[in-house]
Tab-separated table of C-alpha atoms in Angstrom:
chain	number	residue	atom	x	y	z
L	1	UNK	CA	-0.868	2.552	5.517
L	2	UNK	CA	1.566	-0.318	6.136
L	3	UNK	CA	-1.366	-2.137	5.321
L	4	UNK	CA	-2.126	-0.914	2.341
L	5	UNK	CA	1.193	-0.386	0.748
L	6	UNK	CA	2.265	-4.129	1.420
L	7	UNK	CA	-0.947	-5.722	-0.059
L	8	UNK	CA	-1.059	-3.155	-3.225
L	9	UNK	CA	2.384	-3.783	-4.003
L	10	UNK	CA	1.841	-7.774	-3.603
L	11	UNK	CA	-1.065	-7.183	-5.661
L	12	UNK	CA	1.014	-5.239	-8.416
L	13	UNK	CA	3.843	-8.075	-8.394
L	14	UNK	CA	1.539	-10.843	-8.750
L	15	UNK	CA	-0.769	-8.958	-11.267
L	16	UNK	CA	2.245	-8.840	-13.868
L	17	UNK	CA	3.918	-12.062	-13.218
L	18	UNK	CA	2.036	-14.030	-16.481
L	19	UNK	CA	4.631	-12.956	-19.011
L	20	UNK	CA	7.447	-15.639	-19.630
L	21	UNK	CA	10.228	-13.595	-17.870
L	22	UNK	CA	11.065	-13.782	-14.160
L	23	UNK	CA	8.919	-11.235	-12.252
L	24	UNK	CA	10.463	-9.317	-10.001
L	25	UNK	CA	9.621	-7.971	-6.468
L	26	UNK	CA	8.041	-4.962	-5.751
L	27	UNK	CA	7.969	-2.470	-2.874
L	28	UNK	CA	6.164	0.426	-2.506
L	29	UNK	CA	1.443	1.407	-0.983
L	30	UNK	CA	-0.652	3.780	-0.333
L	31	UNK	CA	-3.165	5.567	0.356
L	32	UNK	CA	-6.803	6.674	1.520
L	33	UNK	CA	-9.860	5.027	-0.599
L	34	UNK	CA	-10.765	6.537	-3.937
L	35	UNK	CA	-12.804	5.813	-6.979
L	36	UNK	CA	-10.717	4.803	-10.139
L	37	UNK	CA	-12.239	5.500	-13.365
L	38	UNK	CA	-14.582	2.871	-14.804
L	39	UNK	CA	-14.350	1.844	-18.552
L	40	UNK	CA	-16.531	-0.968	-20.518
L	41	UNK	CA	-16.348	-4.450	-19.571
L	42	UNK	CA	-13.855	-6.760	-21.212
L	43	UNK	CA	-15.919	-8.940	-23.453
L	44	UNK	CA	-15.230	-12.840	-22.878
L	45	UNK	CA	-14.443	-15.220	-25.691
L	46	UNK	CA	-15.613	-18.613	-26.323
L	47	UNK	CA	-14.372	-21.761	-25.211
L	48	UNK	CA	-14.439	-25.970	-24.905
L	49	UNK	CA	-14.950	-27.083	-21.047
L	50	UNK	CA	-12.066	-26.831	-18.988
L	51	UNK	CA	-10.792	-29.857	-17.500
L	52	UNK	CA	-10.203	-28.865	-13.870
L	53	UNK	CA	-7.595	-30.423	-11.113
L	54	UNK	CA	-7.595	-29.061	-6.975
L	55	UNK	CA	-5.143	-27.615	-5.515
L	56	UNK	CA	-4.990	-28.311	-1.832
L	57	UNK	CA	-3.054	-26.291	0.278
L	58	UNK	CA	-2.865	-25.366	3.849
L	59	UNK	CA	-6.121	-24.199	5.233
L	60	UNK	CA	-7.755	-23.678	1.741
L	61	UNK	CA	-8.241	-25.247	-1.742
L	62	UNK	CA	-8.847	-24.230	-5.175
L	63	UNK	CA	-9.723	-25.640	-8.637
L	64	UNK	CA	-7.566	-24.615	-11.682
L	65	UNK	CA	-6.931	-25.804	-15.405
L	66	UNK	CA	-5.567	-29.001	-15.393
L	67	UNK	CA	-3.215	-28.658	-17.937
L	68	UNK	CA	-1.427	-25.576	-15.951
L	69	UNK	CA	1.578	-26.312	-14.349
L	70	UNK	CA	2.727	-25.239	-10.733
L	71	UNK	CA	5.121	-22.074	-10.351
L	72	UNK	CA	7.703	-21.946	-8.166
L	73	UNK	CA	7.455	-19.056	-5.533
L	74	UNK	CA	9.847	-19.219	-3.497
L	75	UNK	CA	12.106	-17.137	-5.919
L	76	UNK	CA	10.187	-13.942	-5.084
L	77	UNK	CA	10.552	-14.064	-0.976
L	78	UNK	CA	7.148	-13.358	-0.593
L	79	UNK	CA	5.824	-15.862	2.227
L	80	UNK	CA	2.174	-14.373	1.399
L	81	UNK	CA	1.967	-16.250	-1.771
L	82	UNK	CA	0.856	-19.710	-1.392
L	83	UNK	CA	-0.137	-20.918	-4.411
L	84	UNK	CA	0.338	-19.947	-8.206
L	85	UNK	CA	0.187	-22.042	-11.440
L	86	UNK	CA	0.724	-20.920	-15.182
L	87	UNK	CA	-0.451	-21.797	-18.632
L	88	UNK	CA	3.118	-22.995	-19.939
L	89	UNK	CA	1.673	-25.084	-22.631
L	90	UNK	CA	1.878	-21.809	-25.253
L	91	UNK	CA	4.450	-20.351	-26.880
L	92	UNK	CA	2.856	-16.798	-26.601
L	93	UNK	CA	4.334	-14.152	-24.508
L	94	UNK	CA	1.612	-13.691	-21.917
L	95	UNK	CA	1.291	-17.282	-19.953
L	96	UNK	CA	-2.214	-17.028	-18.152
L	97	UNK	CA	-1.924	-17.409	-14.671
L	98	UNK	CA	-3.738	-18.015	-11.051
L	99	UNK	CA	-2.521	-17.171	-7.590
L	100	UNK	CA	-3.593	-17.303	-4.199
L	101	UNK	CA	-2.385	-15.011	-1.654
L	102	UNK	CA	-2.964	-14.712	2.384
L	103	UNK	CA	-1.397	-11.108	3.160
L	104	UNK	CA	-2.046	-9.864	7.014
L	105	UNK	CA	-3.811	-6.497	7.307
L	106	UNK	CA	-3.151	-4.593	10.682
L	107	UNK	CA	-5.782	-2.253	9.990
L	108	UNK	CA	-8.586	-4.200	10.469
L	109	UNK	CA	-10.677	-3.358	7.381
L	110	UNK	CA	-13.074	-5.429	6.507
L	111	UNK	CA	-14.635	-3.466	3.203
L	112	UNK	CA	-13.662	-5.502	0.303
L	113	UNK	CA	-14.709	-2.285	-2.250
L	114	UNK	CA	-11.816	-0.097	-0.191
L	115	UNK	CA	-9.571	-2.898	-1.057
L	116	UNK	CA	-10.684	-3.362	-4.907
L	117	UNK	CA	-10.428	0.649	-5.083
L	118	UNK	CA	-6.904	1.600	-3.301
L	119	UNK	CA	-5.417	-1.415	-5.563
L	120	UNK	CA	-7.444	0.155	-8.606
L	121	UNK	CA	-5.851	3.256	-8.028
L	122	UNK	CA	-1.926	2.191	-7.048
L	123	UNK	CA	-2.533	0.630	-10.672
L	124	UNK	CA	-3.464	4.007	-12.068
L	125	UNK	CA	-0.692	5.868	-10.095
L	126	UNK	CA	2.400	3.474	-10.263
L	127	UNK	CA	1.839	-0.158	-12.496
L	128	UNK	CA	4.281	1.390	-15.403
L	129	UNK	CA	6.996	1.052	-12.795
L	130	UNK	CA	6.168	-2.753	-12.463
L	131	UNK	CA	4.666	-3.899	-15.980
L	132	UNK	CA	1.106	-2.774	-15.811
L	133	UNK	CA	0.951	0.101	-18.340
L	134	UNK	CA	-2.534	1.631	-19.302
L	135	UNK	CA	-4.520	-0.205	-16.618
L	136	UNK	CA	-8.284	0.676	-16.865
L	137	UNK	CA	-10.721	-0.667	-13.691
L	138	UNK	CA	-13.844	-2.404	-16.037
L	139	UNK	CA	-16.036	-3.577	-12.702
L	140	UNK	CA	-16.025	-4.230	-9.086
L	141	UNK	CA	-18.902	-6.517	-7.967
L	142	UNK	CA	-19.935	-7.445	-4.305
L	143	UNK	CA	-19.408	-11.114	-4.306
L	144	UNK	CA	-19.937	-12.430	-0.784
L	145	UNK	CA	-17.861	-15.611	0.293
L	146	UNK	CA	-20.284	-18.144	1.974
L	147	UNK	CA	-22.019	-15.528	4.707
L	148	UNK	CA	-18.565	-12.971	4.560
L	149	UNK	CA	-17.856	-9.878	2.468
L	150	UNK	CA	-15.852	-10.275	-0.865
L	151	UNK	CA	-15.710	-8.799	-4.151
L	152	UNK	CA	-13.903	-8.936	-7.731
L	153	UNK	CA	-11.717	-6.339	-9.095
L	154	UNK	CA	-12.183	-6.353	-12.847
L	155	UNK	CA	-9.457	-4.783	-14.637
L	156	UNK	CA	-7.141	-4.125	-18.271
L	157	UNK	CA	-3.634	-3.610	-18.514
L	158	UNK	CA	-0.766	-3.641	-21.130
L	159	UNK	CA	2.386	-5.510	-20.132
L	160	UNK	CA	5.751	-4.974	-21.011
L	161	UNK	CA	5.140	-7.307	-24.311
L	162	UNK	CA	2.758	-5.244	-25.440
L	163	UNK	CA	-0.150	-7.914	-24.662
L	164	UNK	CA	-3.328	-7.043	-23.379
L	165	UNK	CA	-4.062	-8.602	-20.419
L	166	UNK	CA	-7.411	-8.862	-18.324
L	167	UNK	CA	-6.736	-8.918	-14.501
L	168	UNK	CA	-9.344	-10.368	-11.691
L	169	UNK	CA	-8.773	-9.975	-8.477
L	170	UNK	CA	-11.381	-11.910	-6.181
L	171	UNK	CA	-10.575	-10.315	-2.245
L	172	UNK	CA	-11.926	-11.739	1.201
L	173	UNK	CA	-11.138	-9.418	3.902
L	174	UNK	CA	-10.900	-10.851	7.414
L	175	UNK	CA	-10.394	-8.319	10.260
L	176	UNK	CA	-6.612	-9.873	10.527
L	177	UNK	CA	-5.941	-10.829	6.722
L	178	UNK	CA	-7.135	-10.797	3.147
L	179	UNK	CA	-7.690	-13.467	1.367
L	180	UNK	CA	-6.776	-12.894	-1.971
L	181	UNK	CA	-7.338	-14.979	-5.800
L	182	UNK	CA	-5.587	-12.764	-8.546
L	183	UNK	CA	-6.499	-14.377	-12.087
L	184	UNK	CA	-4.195	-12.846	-14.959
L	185	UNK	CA	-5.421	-13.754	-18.793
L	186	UNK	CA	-4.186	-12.126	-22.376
L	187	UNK	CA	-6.830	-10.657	-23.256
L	188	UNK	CA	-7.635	-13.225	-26.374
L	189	UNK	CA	-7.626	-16.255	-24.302
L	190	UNK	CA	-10.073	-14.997	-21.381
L	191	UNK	CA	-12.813	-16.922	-20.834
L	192	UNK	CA	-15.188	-15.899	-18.283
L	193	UNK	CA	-17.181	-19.048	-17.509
L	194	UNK	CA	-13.857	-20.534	-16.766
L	195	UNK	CA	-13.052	-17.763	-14.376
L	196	UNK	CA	-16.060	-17.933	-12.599
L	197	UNK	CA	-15.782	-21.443	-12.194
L	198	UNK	CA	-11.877	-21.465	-10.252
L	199	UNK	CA	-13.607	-18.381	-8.141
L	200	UNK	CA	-16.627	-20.263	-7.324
L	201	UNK	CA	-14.369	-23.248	-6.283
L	202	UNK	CA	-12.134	-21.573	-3.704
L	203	UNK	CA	-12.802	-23.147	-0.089
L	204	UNK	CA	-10.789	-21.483	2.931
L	205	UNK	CA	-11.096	-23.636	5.803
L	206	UNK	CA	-9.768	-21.483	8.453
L	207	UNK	CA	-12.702	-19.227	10.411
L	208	UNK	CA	-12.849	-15.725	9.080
L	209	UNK	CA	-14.118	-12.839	11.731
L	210	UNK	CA	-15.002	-9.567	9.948
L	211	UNK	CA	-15.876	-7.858	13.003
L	212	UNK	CA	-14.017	-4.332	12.464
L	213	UNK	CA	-11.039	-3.182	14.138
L	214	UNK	CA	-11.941	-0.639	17.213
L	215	UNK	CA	-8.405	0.715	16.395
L	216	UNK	CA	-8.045	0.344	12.419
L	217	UNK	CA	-7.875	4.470	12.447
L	218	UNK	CA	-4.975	4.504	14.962
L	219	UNK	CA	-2.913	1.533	12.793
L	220	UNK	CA	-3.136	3.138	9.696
L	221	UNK	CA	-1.747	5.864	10.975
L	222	UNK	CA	0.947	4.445	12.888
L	223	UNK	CA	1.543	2.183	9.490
L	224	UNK	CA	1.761	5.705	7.631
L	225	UNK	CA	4.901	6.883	9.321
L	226	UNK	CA	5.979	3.316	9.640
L	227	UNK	CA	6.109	2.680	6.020
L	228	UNK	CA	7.561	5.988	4.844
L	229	UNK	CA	10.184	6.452	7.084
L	230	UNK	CA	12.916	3.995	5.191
L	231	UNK	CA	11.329	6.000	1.810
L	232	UNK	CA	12.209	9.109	3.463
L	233	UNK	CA	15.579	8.152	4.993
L	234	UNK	CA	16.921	5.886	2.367
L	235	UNK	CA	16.605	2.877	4.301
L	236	UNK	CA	18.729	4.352	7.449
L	237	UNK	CA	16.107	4.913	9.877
L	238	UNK	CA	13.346	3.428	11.234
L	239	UNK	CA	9.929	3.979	13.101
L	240	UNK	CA	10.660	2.559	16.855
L	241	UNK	CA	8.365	0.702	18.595
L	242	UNK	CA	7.464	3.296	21.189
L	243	UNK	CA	6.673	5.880	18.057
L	244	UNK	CA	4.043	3.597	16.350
L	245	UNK	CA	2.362	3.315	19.560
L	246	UNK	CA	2.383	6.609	20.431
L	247	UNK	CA	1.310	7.736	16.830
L	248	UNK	CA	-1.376	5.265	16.944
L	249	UNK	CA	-2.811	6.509	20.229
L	250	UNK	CA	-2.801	10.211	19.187
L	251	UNK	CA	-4.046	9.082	15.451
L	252	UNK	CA	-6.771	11.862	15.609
L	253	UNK	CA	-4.061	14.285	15.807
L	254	UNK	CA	-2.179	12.874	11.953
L	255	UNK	CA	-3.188	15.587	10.751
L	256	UNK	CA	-4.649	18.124	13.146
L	257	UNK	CA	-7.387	19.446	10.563
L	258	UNK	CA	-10.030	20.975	12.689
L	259	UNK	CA	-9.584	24.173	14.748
L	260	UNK	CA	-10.233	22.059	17.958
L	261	UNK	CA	-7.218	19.483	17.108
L	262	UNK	CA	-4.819	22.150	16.182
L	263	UNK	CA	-5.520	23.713	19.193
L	264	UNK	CA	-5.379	20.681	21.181
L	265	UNK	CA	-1.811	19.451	19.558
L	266	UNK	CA	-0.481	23.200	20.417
L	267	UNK	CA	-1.339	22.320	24.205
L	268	UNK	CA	0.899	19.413	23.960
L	269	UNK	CA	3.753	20.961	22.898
L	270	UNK	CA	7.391	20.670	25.116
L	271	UNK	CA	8.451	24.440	24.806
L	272	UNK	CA	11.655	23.248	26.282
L	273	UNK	CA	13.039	20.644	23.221
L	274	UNK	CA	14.450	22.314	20.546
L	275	UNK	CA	16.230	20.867	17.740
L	276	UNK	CA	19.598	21.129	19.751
L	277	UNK	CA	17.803	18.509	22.422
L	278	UNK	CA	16.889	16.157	19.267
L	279	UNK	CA	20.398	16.279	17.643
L	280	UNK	CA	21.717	15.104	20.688
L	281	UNK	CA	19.238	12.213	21.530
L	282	UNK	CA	16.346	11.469	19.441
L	283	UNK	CA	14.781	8.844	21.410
L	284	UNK	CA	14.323	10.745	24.299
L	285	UNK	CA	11.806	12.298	22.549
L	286	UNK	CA	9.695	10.347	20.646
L	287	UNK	CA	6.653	10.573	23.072
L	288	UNK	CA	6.652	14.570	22.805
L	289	UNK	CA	5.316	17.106	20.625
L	290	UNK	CA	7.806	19.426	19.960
L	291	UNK	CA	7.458	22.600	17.159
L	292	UNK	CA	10.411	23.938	14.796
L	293	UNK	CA	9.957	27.252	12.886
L	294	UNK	CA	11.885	28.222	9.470
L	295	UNK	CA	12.695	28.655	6.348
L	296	UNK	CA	11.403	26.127	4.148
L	297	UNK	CA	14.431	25.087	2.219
L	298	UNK	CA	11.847	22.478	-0.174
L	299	UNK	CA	8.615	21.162	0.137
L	300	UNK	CA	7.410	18.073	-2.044
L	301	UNK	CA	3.803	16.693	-1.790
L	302	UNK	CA	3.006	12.945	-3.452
L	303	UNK	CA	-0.043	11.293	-4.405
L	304	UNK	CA	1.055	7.659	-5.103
L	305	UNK	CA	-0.602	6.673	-2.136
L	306	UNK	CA	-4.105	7.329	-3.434
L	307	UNK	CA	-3.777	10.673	-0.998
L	308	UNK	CA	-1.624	13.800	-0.556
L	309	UNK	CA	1.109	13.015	1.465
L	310	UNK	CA	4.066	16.318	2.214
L	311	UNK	CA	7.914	16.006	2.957
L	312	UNK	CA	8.958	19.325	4.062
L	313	UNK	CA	12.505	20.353	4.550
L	314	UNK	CA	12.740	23.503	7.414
L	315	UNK	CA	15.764	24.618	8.245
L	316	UNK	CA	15.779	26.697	11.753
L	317	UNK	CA	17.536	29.942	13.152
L	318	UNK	CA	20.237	27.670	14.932
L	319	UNK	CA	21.134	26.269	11.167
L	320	UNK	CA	19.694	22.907	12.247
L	321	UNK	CA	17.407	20.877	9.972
L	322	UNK	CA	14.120	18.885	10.106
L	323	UNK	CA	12.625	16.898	8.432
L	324	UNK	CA	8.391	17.265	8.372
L	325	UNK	CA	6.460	13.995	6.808
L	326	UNK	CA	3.193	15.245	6.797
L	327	UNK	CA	-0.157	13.143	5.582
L	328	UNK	CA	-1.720	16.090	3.858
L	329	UNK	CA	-1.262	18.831	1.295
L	330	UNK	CA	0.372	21.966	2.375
L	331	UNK	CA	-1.381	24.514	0.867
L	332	UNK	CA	0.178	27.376	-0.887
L	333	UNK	CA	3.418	26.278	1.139
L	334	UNK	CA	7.168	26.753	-1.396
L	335	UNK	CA	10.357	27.020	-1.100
L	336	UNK	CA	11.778	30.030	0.247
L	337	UNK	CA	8.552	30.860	2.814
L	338	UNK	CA	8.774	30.528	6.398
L	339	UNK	CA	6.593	27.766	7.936
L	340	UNK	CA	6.106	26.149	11.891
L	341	UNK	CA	6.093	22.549	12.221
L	342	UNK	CA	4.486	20.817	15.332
L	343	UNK	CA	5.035	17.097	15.304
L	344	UNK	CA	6.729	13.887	16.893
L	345	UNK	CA	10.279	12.952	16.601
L	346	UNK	CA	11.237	9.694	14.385
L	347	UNK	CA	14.516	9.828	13.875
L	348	UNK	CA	17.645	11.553	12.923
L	349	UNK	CA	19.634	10.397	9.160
L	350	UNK	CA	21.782	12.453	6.917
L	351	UNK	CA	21.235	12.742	3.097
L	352	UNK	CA	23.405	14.316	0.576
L	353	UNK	CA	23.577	18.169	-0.601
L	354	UNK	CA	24.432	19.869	-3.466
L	355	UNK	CA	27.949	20.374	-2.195
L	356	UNK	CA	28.795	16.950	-2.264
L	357	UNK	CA	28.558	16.396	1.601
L	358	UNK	CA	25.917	15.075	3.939
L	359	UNK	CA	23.553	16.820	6.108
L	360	UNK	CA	22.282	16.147	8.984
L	361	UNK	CA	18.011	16.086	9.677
L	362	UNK	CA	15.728	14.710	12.247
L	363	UNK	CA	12.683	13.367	10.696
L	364	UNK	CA	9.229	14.721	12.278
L	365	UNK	CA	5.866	12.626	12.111
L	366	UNK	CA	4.048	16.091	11.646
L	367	UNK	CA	0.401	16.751	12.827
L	368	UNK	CA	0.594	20.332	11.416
L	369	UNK	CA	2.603	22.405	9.013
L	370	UNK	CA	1.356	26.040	8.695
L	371	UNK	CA	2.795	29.059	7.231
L	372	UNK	CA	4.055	31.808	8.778
């Protein structure tokens, strides 16, 4: 999920940065694969050949309109852009643009169509939060790289001028990064020969291995919890070291959705740590299952991610709180009924109440929530 949410929200930044404003950085995602909705295919408009210079950088190269000028990057503090140049000739709002991107990807995956489609769908979800308002996915095409898998992301958007903008995305997945060529046009100015032409000129030097990750299930997982645990804590706590490796070890367990696993993750439970234990000293605990029952004082479930994702607030009979992020739905779960959680410790953080003061929670990596 780490993964995922770092690359989509790359993706998004880059993806809006052709209007003549400074972009800014996003953060956010994401998500299990799903389909986004397919519309008709942006229709290309004629133009004179393109004069083309190379761009040469380290461990690939490029082609790209000659008259384009080279953007400076280094305002956005994001090390996994290594190459971008504009159309700064016009005085129109929407400067065409090309990028090139190397982002790392600890999961391993090395389908470029579960790329294109969690990136399709953060668009759908969250791009009027970053400039890409009424996005609409027109094509995804298998477009192998030499002997390697790759594809293009074909996509509409309006940004925040109002212009309508045609987005390509051209993604090589390695089993370690993806490789990624992000093409930004208003929509009057697209011409598709000259697209095909800067894709078909890309040359990465460095060796690509595509063989999948044994563990990619286990690392998305761990990345899950990883990722969301500032979101959930407002940037006060964090996912130790010992956690992620634990989660990703016991990654079948995130959730616990067959009979078998829920019965397995009840066998591992510590009867003896309560929420007492965890107040005291969190990190004694972050390699054991413990369970917390309660009242449910709220219970939110989010799909910007591409999946459900829970945060569940349970408050227990000793008045002590916990915090349950939990990577599916809850069910007929509200406020007000009584519910058992059975997770992993994260950490403990304090967030404000309605009185004005804090209170105290310990945040749960939960592999079940059920109702009582």
């Amino acid at each position: 999920m780490k993964k995922l949410i770092s690359i989509l929200a790359l993706a998004a930044l880059l993806s809006a940065c052709g209007n003549t404003e400074t972009p800014k950085t996003a953060d956010t995602t994401t998500p299990e694969t799903t389909a986004a909705t397919e519309t008709a295919p942006v229709e290309t408009v004629s133009a004179e050949a393109t004069k083309f210079a190379t761009y040469n950088g380290e461990g690939f190269s490029f082609s790209y309109p000659e008259d384009w000028k080279s953007v400076d990057t280094s305002q956005w503090n994001a090390p996994a852009i290594k190459a971008a140049f504009s159309d700064q000739s016009s005085s129109a709002q929407f400067a065409d643009n090309i990028n090139f991107t190397i982002e790392a990807s600890a999961s391993g995956s090395v389908d470029p169509e579960e790329f294109a489609n969690n990136t399709a769908n953060y668009y759908l979800q969250n791009g009027s939060s970053i400039g890409i308002s009424e996005y609409k996915k027109t094509n995804y095409t298998n477009k192998p790289y030499k002997e390697y898998n790759a594809g293009i992301l074909e996509g509409t958007y309006k940004n925040n001028t109002g212009t309508e903008v045609v987005l390509v995305q051209y993604m090589i997945p390695s089993s370690t990064d993806l490789y990624s060529m992000t093409l930004t046009y208003a929509k009057d100015s697209y011409d598709q020969d000259e697209v095909n032409q800067i894709i078909d000129s890309l040359s990465i030097s460095a060796s690509l291995d595509q063989t999948p990750n044994a563990n990619a299930a286990g690392v998305a997982v761990a990345d899950f919890f990883n990722s969301l645990t500032p979101y959930v804590t407002s940037d006060t706590g964090v996912l130790d070291q010992t956690s992620y490796d634990f989660f990703a070890k016991h990654s079948d367990l995130f959730p616990a959705s067959t009979a078998e696993l829920r019965k397995n993750v009840k066998g591992l439970v510590d009867s003896n740590v309560t929420t007492r234990h965890l107040n005291k000293n969190v990190a004694n605990y972050y390699e054991k299952f413990v369970k917390v029952s309660g009242q449910v004082v709220q219970v939110e479930e989010d799909n910007s991610l591409g999946s459900t994702f829970s945060i569940v607030l349970v408050m227990d009979d000793n008045g002590n709180y916990i915090t349950a992020l939990y990577p599916a739905t809850t069910g007929d779960l509200l406020d007000g009924d009584f519910a058992t959680v059975i997770g992993l410790p994260i950490t403990n953080y304090s967030f404000q109440n309605v009185g004005g003061g804090f209170t105290n929670s310990t945040l749960i990596g939960a592999s079940l929530v059920v109702a009582d």
